[in-house]
Every structure is written in C-alpha cells, then in structure tokens.
C-alpha cells in the first residue's frame, strides 16, 4: 500500500489479482468502495509492492513472476502514475541477469524505494540483499546494481522486509 498524500490517492499492489488498485479521495474513502482505477499489464505479473515518487509522479512496482509466460521478476516503472488506468504497459522495466532481480530460488523483490534527490533506486530482495541502482531516473531496462548490501548468518534467514529509507 502506498499513499500519495498530495494527490490524495492510495495505491495497492494486488498481488494475486495481478493488478494495481488506485483509490481517489484517500483521506475520506470508507466502506465497501471499489477502486477508482485499476492498472494491469502482463509485464507487472504479480505486483508485490508499490512506491510512488510524488514530485515526478512515478510509480515503481516490485514484480513477482508467478507465471513466467507473462512476466519476469522485475521493477516496473510508470510515469504519470496519477492518471494511469486500464491495461497499460510500464514505461520502463528493469530486469535481466545483470540486475540480480531474478537471483535466488525465490525471485521476489519485497520493497522498492526511490530517492529523487540522489536518483537512487533501492530494492530489498528475498536473497538477503538490499540493492542500490544509481541513475534511476534515467534507467532504461537492464542495469547492474551500483551497490549491494547483503548478509549471511548461516542457517538463519533474514529477508530485507520491510525496507524504509530516510534521506538526511
């Protein structure tokens, strides 16, 4: 779930519904209320997490590929997020072996965070890694992470979820 306070929108990663749900009037919506908009596309597979960068109106989607025929593990990016609706292809898909998004036996990115001031995309992955991609505002597809933070504790498993980034 992500709240775009300035536009009063709530975005929900509808993982098993293979879509992103958007409610308008987030501050007052209540009860059994259908979303105002639904964003779908085969390239977003099963969205796990959404992040909205409000100043640039960008929507970042952590994509889990439950069915490889329609998607691959990736980060999908939508420009003009506040107006997107229907079956819409992402503007950018960050995927492929060099990204490490498809690494491990559970190829799930749990969290996505974008720092516009630094043009830095940060993702928390199921492989016990936090990855940082530089130049994220100009990323166009396949790019290797600039930095990887990881840890190994033997038989204990600590996936990086949830992930919260603050900018000093």
PDB file of C-alpha atoms in Angstrom:
ATOM      1  CA  UNK A   1       0.000   0.000   0.000  1.00  0.00           C
ATOM      2  CA  UNK A   2       1.299   3.471  -0.830  1.00  0.00           C
ATOM      3  CA  UNK A   3      -0.263   6.851  -0.102  1.00  0.00           C
ATOM      4  CA  UNK A   4       0.290   9.816  -2.412  1.00  0.00           C
ATOM      5  CA  UNK A   5      -0.751  12.463   0.104  1.00  0.00           C
ATOM      6  CA  UNK A   6      -0.552  15.436  -2.228  1.00  0.00           C
ATOM      7  CA  UNK A   7      -2.905  13.873  -4.771  1.00  0.00           C
ATOM      8  CA  UNK A   8      -4.966  12.064  -2.095  1.00  0.00           C
ATOM      9  CA  UNK A   9      -4.505   8.657  -3.785  1.00  0.00           C
ATOM     10  CA  UNK A  10      -3.965   5.195  -2.315  1.00  0.00           C
ATOM     11  CA  UNK A  11      -2.159   2.583  -4.425  1.00  0.00           C
ATOM     12  CA  UNK A  12      -2.428  -1.119  -3.563  1.00  0.00           C
ATOM     13  CA  UNK A  13      -0.308  -3.928  -5.022  1.00  0.00           C
ATOM     14  CA  UNK A  14      -2.995  -6.539  -5.698  1.00  0.00           C
ATOM     15  CA  UNK A  15      -0.562  -9.465  -5.907  1.00  0.00           C
ATOM     16  CA  UNK A  16      -2.920 -12.329  -6.614  1.00  0.00           C
ATOM     17  CA  UNK A  17      -5.268 -10.136  -8.651  1.00  0.00           C
ATOM     18  CA  UNK A  18      -2.299  -9.251 -10.903  1.00  0.00           C
ATOM     19  CA  UNK A  19      -3.076  -5.537 -10.801  1.00  0.00           C
ATOM     20  CA  UNK A  20      -2.561  -2.249  -9.025  1.00  0.00           C
ATOM     21  CA  UNK A  21      -5.649  -0.721  -7.442  1.00  0.00           C
ATOM     22  CA  UNK A  22      -5.985   3.041  -7.008  1.00  0.00           C
ATOM     23  CA  UNK A  23      -8.469   4.830  -4.748  1.00  0.00           C
ATOM     24  CA  UNK A  24      -9.088   8.552  -5.041  1.00  0.00           C
ATOM     25  CA  UNK A  25     -10.084  10.720  -2.060  1.00  0.00           C
ATOM     26  CA  UNK A  26      -7.917   8.545   0.177  1.00  0.00           C
ATOM     27  CA  UNK A  27      -8.487  10.742   3.214  1.00  0.00           C
ATOM     28  CA  UNK A  28     -12.230  10.078   3.188  1.00  0.00           C
ATOM     29  CA  UNK A  29     -12.834   6.818   1.307  1.00  0.00           C
ATOM     30  CA  UNK A  30     -14.558   4.305   3.570  1.00  0.00           C
ATOM     31  CA  UNK A  31     -16.525   1.078   3.427  1.00  0.00           C
ATOM     32  CA  UNK A  32     -17.110  -1.273   0.513  1.00  0.00           C
ATOM     33  CA  UNK A  33     -15.782   1.050  -2.170  1.00  0.00           C
ATOM     34  CA  UNK A  34     -14.342  -0.147  -5.481  1.00  0.00           C
ATOM     35  CA  UNK A  35     -11.087   1.431  -6.666  1.00  0.00           C
ATOM     36  CA  UNK A  36     -11.377   4.427  -8.980  1.00  0.00           C
ATOM     37  CA  UNK A  37      -8.763   2.942 -11.287  1.00  0.00           C
ATOM     38  CA  UNK A  38      -7.077  -0.400 -11.961  1.00  0.00           C
ATOM     39  CA  UNK A  39      -3.690  -0.680 -13.665  1.00  0.00           C
ATOM     40  CA  UNK A  40      -2.918  -4.004 -15.329  1.00  0.00           C
ATOM     41  CA  UNK A  41      -0.428  -5.454 -17.783  1.00  0.00           C
ATOM     42  CA  UNK A  42       1.268  -8.801 -18.311  1.00  0.00           C
ATOM     43  CA  UNK A  43       4.628  -7.098 -17.587  1.00  0.00           C
ATOM     44  CA  UNK A  44       3.600  -6.364 -13.977  1.00  0.00           C
ATOM     45  CA  UNK A  45       2.876 -10.045 -13.328  1.00  0.00           C
ATOM     46  CA  UNK A  46       2.013 -10.282  -9.659  1.00  0.00           C
ATOM     47  CA  UNK A  47       2.893  -6.917  -8.081  1.00  0.00           C
ATOM     48  CA  UNK A  48       4.270  -7.289  -4.572  1.00  0.00           C
ATOM     49  CA  UNK A  49       4.973  -3.697  -3.562  1.00  0.00           C
ATOM     50  CA  UNK A  50       4.381  -0.202  -4.938  1.00  0.00           C
ATOM     51  CA  UNK A  51       6.190   3.075  -4.298  1.00  0.00           C
ATOM     52  CA  UNK A  52       5.134   6.485  -5.618  1.00  0.00           C
ATOM     53  CA  UNK A  53       7.586   9.343  -6.041  1.00  0.00           C
ATOM     54  CA  UNK A  54       5.070  12.208  -5.926  1.00  0.00           C
ATOM     55  CA  UNK A  55       7.178  15.100  -7.255  1.00  0.00           C
ATOM     56  CA  UNK A  56       7.810  13.256 -10.520  1.00  0.00           C
ATOM     57  CA  UNK A  57       4.545  11.255 -10.447  1.00  0.00           C
ATOM     58  CA  UNK A  58       6.428   7.960 -10.840  1.00  0.00           C
ATOM     59  CA  UNK A  59       5.068   4.588  -9.763  1.00  0.00           C
ATOM     60  CA  UNK A  60       7.634   1.854  -9.041  1.00  0.00           C
ATOM     61  CA  UNK A  61       6.289  -1.704  -8.898  1.00  0.00           C
ATOM     62  CA  UNK A  62       8.112  -4.745  -7.493  1.00  0.00           C
ATOM     63  CA  UNK A  63       7.071  -7.534  -9.870  1.00  0.00           C
ATOM     64  CA  UNK A  64       6.968 -11.193  -8.847  1.00  0.00           C
ATOM     65  CA  UNK A  65       6.697 -13.587 -11.763  1.00  0.00           C
ATOM     66  CA  UNK A  66       4.303 -16.291 -10.629  1.00  0.00           C
ATOM     67  CA  UNK A  67       3.886 -17.315 -14.266  1.00  0.00           C
ATOM     68  CA  UNK A  68       6.959 -16.740 -16.443  1.00  0.00           C
ATOM     69  CA  UNK A  69       4.848 -16.800 -19.616  1.00  0.00           C
ATOM     70  CA  UNK A  70       3.552 -13.314 -18.842  1.00  0.00           C
ATOM     71  CA  UNK A  71       6.227 -11.625 -16.726  1.00  0.00           C
ATOM     72  CA  UNK A  72       9.721 -11.881 -15.330  1.00  0.00           C
ATOM     73  CA  UNK A  73      10.978 -10.763 -11.930  1.00  0.00           C
ATOM     74  CA  UNK A  74      11.488  -7.041 -12.366  1.00  0.00           C
ATOM     75  CA  UNK A  75      10.871  -3.487 -11.282  1.00  0.00           C
ATOM     76  CA  UNK A  76       8.263  -1.821 -13.493  1.00  0.00           C
ATOM     77  CA  UNK A  77       8.107   1.969 -13.660  1.00  0.00           C
ATOM     78  CA  UNK A  78       5.126   4.066 -14.724  1.00  0.00           C
ATOM     79  CA  UNK A  79       5.402   7.774 -15.492  1.00  0.00           C
ATOM     80  CA  UNK A  80       2.290   9.911 -14.969  1.00  0.00           C
ATOM     81  CA  UNK A  81       1.143   7.423 -12.340  1.00  0.00           C
ATOM     82  CA  UNK A  82      -1.708   9.573 -11.061  1.00  0.00           C
ATOM     83  CA  UNK A  83      -3.553   9.297 -14.382  1.00  0.00           C
ATOM     84  CA  UNK A  84      -2.782   5.725 -15.475  1.00  0.00           C
ATOM     85  CA  UNK A  85      -5.681   3.315 -15.811  1.00  0.00           C
ATOM     86  CA  UNK A  86      -6.518   0.095 -17.619  1.00  0.00           C
ATOM     87  CA  UNK A  87      -4.226  -2.280 -19.477  1.00  0.00           C
ATOM     88  CA  UNK A  88      -1.082  -0.123 -19.660  1.00  0.00           C
ATOM     89  CA  UNK A  89       2.462  -1.248 -20.419  1.00  0.00           C
ATOM     90  CA  UNK A  90       5.098   0.101 -17.992  1.00  0.00           C
ATOM     91  CA  UNK A  91       7.312   2.879 -19.352  1.00  0.00           C
ATOM     92  CA  UNK A  92      10.436   1.096 -18.093  1.00  0.00           C
ATOM     93  CA  UNK A  93      11.076  -2.481 -16.952  1.00  0.00           C
ATOM     94  CA  UNK A  94      14.262  -3.154 -15.002  1.00  0.00           C
ATOM     95  CA  UNK A  95      15.038  -6.846 -15.417  1.00  0.00           C
ATOM     96  CA  UNK A  96      17.596  -9.398 -16.507  1.00  0.00           C
ATOM     97  CA  UNK A  97      20.572 -11.260 -15.019  1.00  0.00           C
ATOM     98  CA  UNK A  98      22.791  -8.204 -14.503  1.00  0.00           C
ATOM     99  CA  UNK A  99      20.145  -6.605 -12.240  1.00  0.00           C
ATOM    100  CA  UNK A 100      20.156  -9.653  -9.898  1.00  0.00           C
ATOM    101  CA  UNK A 101      16.377  -9.237  -9.589  1.00  0.00           C
ATOM    102  CA  UNK A 102      15.982 -12.794 -10.881  1.00  0.00           C
ATOM    103  CA  UNK A 103      18.570 -14.186  -8.424  1.00  0.00           C
ATOM    104  CA  UNK A 104      17.904 -16.971  -5.935  1.00  0.00           C
ATOM    105  CA  UNK A 105      15.283 -19.645  -5.659  1.00  0.00           C
ATOM    106  CA  UNK A 106      12.589 -17.156  -4.624  1.00  0.00           C
ATOM    107  CA  UNK A 107      12.900 -14.340  -7.137  1.00  0.00           C
ATOM    108  CA  UNK A 108      10.908 -11.801  -5.184  1.00  0.00           C
ATOM    109  CA  UNK A 109      11.670  -8.138  -4.669  1.00  0.00           C
ATOM    110  CA  UNK A 110       9.835  -7.198  -1.484  1.00  0.00           C
ATOM    111  CA  UNK A 111      10.397  -3.458  -1.405  1.00  0.00           C
ATOM    112  CA  UNK A 112      11.194  -0.591  -3.740  1.00  0.00           C
ATOM    113  CA  UNK A 113      12.240   2.879  -2.650  1.00  0.00           C
ATOM    114  CA  UNK A 114      13.267   5.807  -4.830  1.00  0.00           C
ATOM    115  CA  UNK A 115      15.278   8.844  -3.707  1.00  0.00           C
ATOM    116  CA  UNK A 116      14.722  11.508  -6.377  1.00  0.00           C
ATOM    117  CA  UNK A 117      17.356  13.879  -4.995  1.00  0.00           C
ATOM    118  CA  UNK A 118      20.042  11.224  -5.474  1.00  0.00           C
ATOM    119  CA  UNK A 119      18.412   9.436  -8.440  1.00  0.00           C
ATOM    120  CA  UNK A 120      18.817   6.267  -6.429  1.00  0.00           C
ATOM    121  CA  UNK A 121      16.549   3.230  -6.615  1.00  0.00           C
ATOM    122  CA  UNK A 122      16.797   0.941  -3.580  1.00  0.00           C
ATOM    123  CA  UNK A 123      15.265  -2.534  -3.535  1.00  0.00           C
ATOM    124  CA  UNK A 124      15.006  -5.196  -0.849  1.00  0.00           C
ATOM    125  CA  UNK A 125      15.220  -8.694  -2.344  1.00  0.00           C
ATOM    126  CA  UNK A 126      14.414 -12.149  -0.998  1.00  0.00           C
ATOM    127  CA  UNK A 127      18.083 -13.181  -1.371  1.00  0.00           C
ATOM    128  CA  UNK A 128      19.023 -11.274   1.812  1.00  0.00           C
ATOM    129  CA  UNK A 129      20.194  -8.360  -0.300  1.00  0.00           C
ATOM    130  CA  UNK A 130      19.453  -4.671  -0.447  1.00  0.00           C
ATOM    131  CA  UNK A 131      20.449  -3.278  -3.841  1.00  0.00           C
ATOM    132  CA  UNK A 132      21.024   0.313  -4.896  1.00  0.00           C
ATOM    133  CA  UNK A 133      20.802   1.347  -8.547  1.00  0.00           C
ATOM    134  CA  UNK A 134      22.339   4.717  -9.479  1.00  0.00           C
ATOM    135  CA  UNK A 135      20.842   6.976 -12.139  1.00  0.00           C
ATOM    136  CA  UNK A 136      17.401   5.530 -11.573  1.00  0.00           C
ATOM    137  CA  UNK A 137      15.664   8.499 -13.166  1.00  0.00           C
ATOM    138  CA  UNK A 138      17.282   7.574 -16.470  1.00  0.00           C
ATOM    139  CA  UNK A 139      17.339   3.786 -16.170  1.00  0.00           C
ATOM    140  CA  UNK A 140      16.230   2.064 -19.323  1.00  0.00           C
ATOM    141  CA  UNK A 141      15.920  -1.634 -18.685  1.00  0.00           C
ATOM    142  CA  UNK A 142      18.900  -3.815 -17.847  1.00  0.00           C
ATOM    143  CA  UNK A 143      21.316  -2.294 -15.361  1.00  0.00           C
ATOM    144  CA  UNK A 144      23.522  -3.801 -12.668  1.00  0.00           C
ATOM    145  CA  UNK A 145      23.178  -2.515  -9.118  1.00  0.00           C
ATOM    146  CA  UNK A 146      25.844   0.031  -8.137  1.00  0.00           C
ATOM    147  CA  UNK A 147      25.923  -1.341  -4.590  1.00  0.00           C
ATOM    148  CA  UNK A 148      24.709  -4.495  -2.851  1.00  0.00           C
ATOM    149  CA  UNK A 149      24.292  -4.815   0.913  1.00  0.00           C
ATOM    150  CA  UNK A 150      23.986  -8.428   1.972  1.00  0.00           C
ATOM    151  CA  UNK A 151      24.433 -10.625   4.973  1.00  0.00           C
ATOM    152  CA  UNK A 152      24.901 -14.292   5.772  1.00  0.00           C
ATOM    153  CA  UNK A 153      24.119 -15.778   9.146  1.00  0.00           C
ATOM    154  CA  UNK A 154      24.411 -19.478   8.482  1.00  0.00           C
ATOM    155  CA  UNK A 155      21.058 -21.192   8.682  1.00  0.00           C
ATOM    156  CA  UNK A 156      19.103 -18.110   9.764  1.00  0.00           C
ATOM    157  CA  UNK A 157      17.172 -16.256   7.122  1.00  0.00           C
ATOM    158  CA  UNK A 158      16.504 -12.530   7.372  1.00  0.00           C
ATOM    159  CA  UNK A 159      14.833 -11.167   4.234  1.00  0.00           C
ATOM    160  CA  UNK A 160      15.029  -7.367   3.901  1.00  0.00           C
ATOM    161  CA  UNK A 161      11.389  -6.652   4.520  1.00  0.00           C
ATOM    162  CA  UNK A 162      10.116  -4.133   5.280  1.00  0.00           C
ATOM    163  CA  UNK A 163      12.554  -1.551   3.998  1.00  0.00           C
ATOM    164  CA  UNK A 164      12.258   2.122   4.862  1.00  0.00           C
ATOM    165  CA  UNK A 165      14.710   4.718   3.577  1.00  0.00           C
ATOM    166  CA  UNK A 166      15.154   8.189   5.013  1.00  0.00           C
ATOM    167  CA  UNK A 167      17.145  10.984   3.472  1.00  0.00           C
ATOM    168  CA  UNK A 168      19.183  13.128   5.875  1.00  0.00           C
TER     169      UNK A 168
END
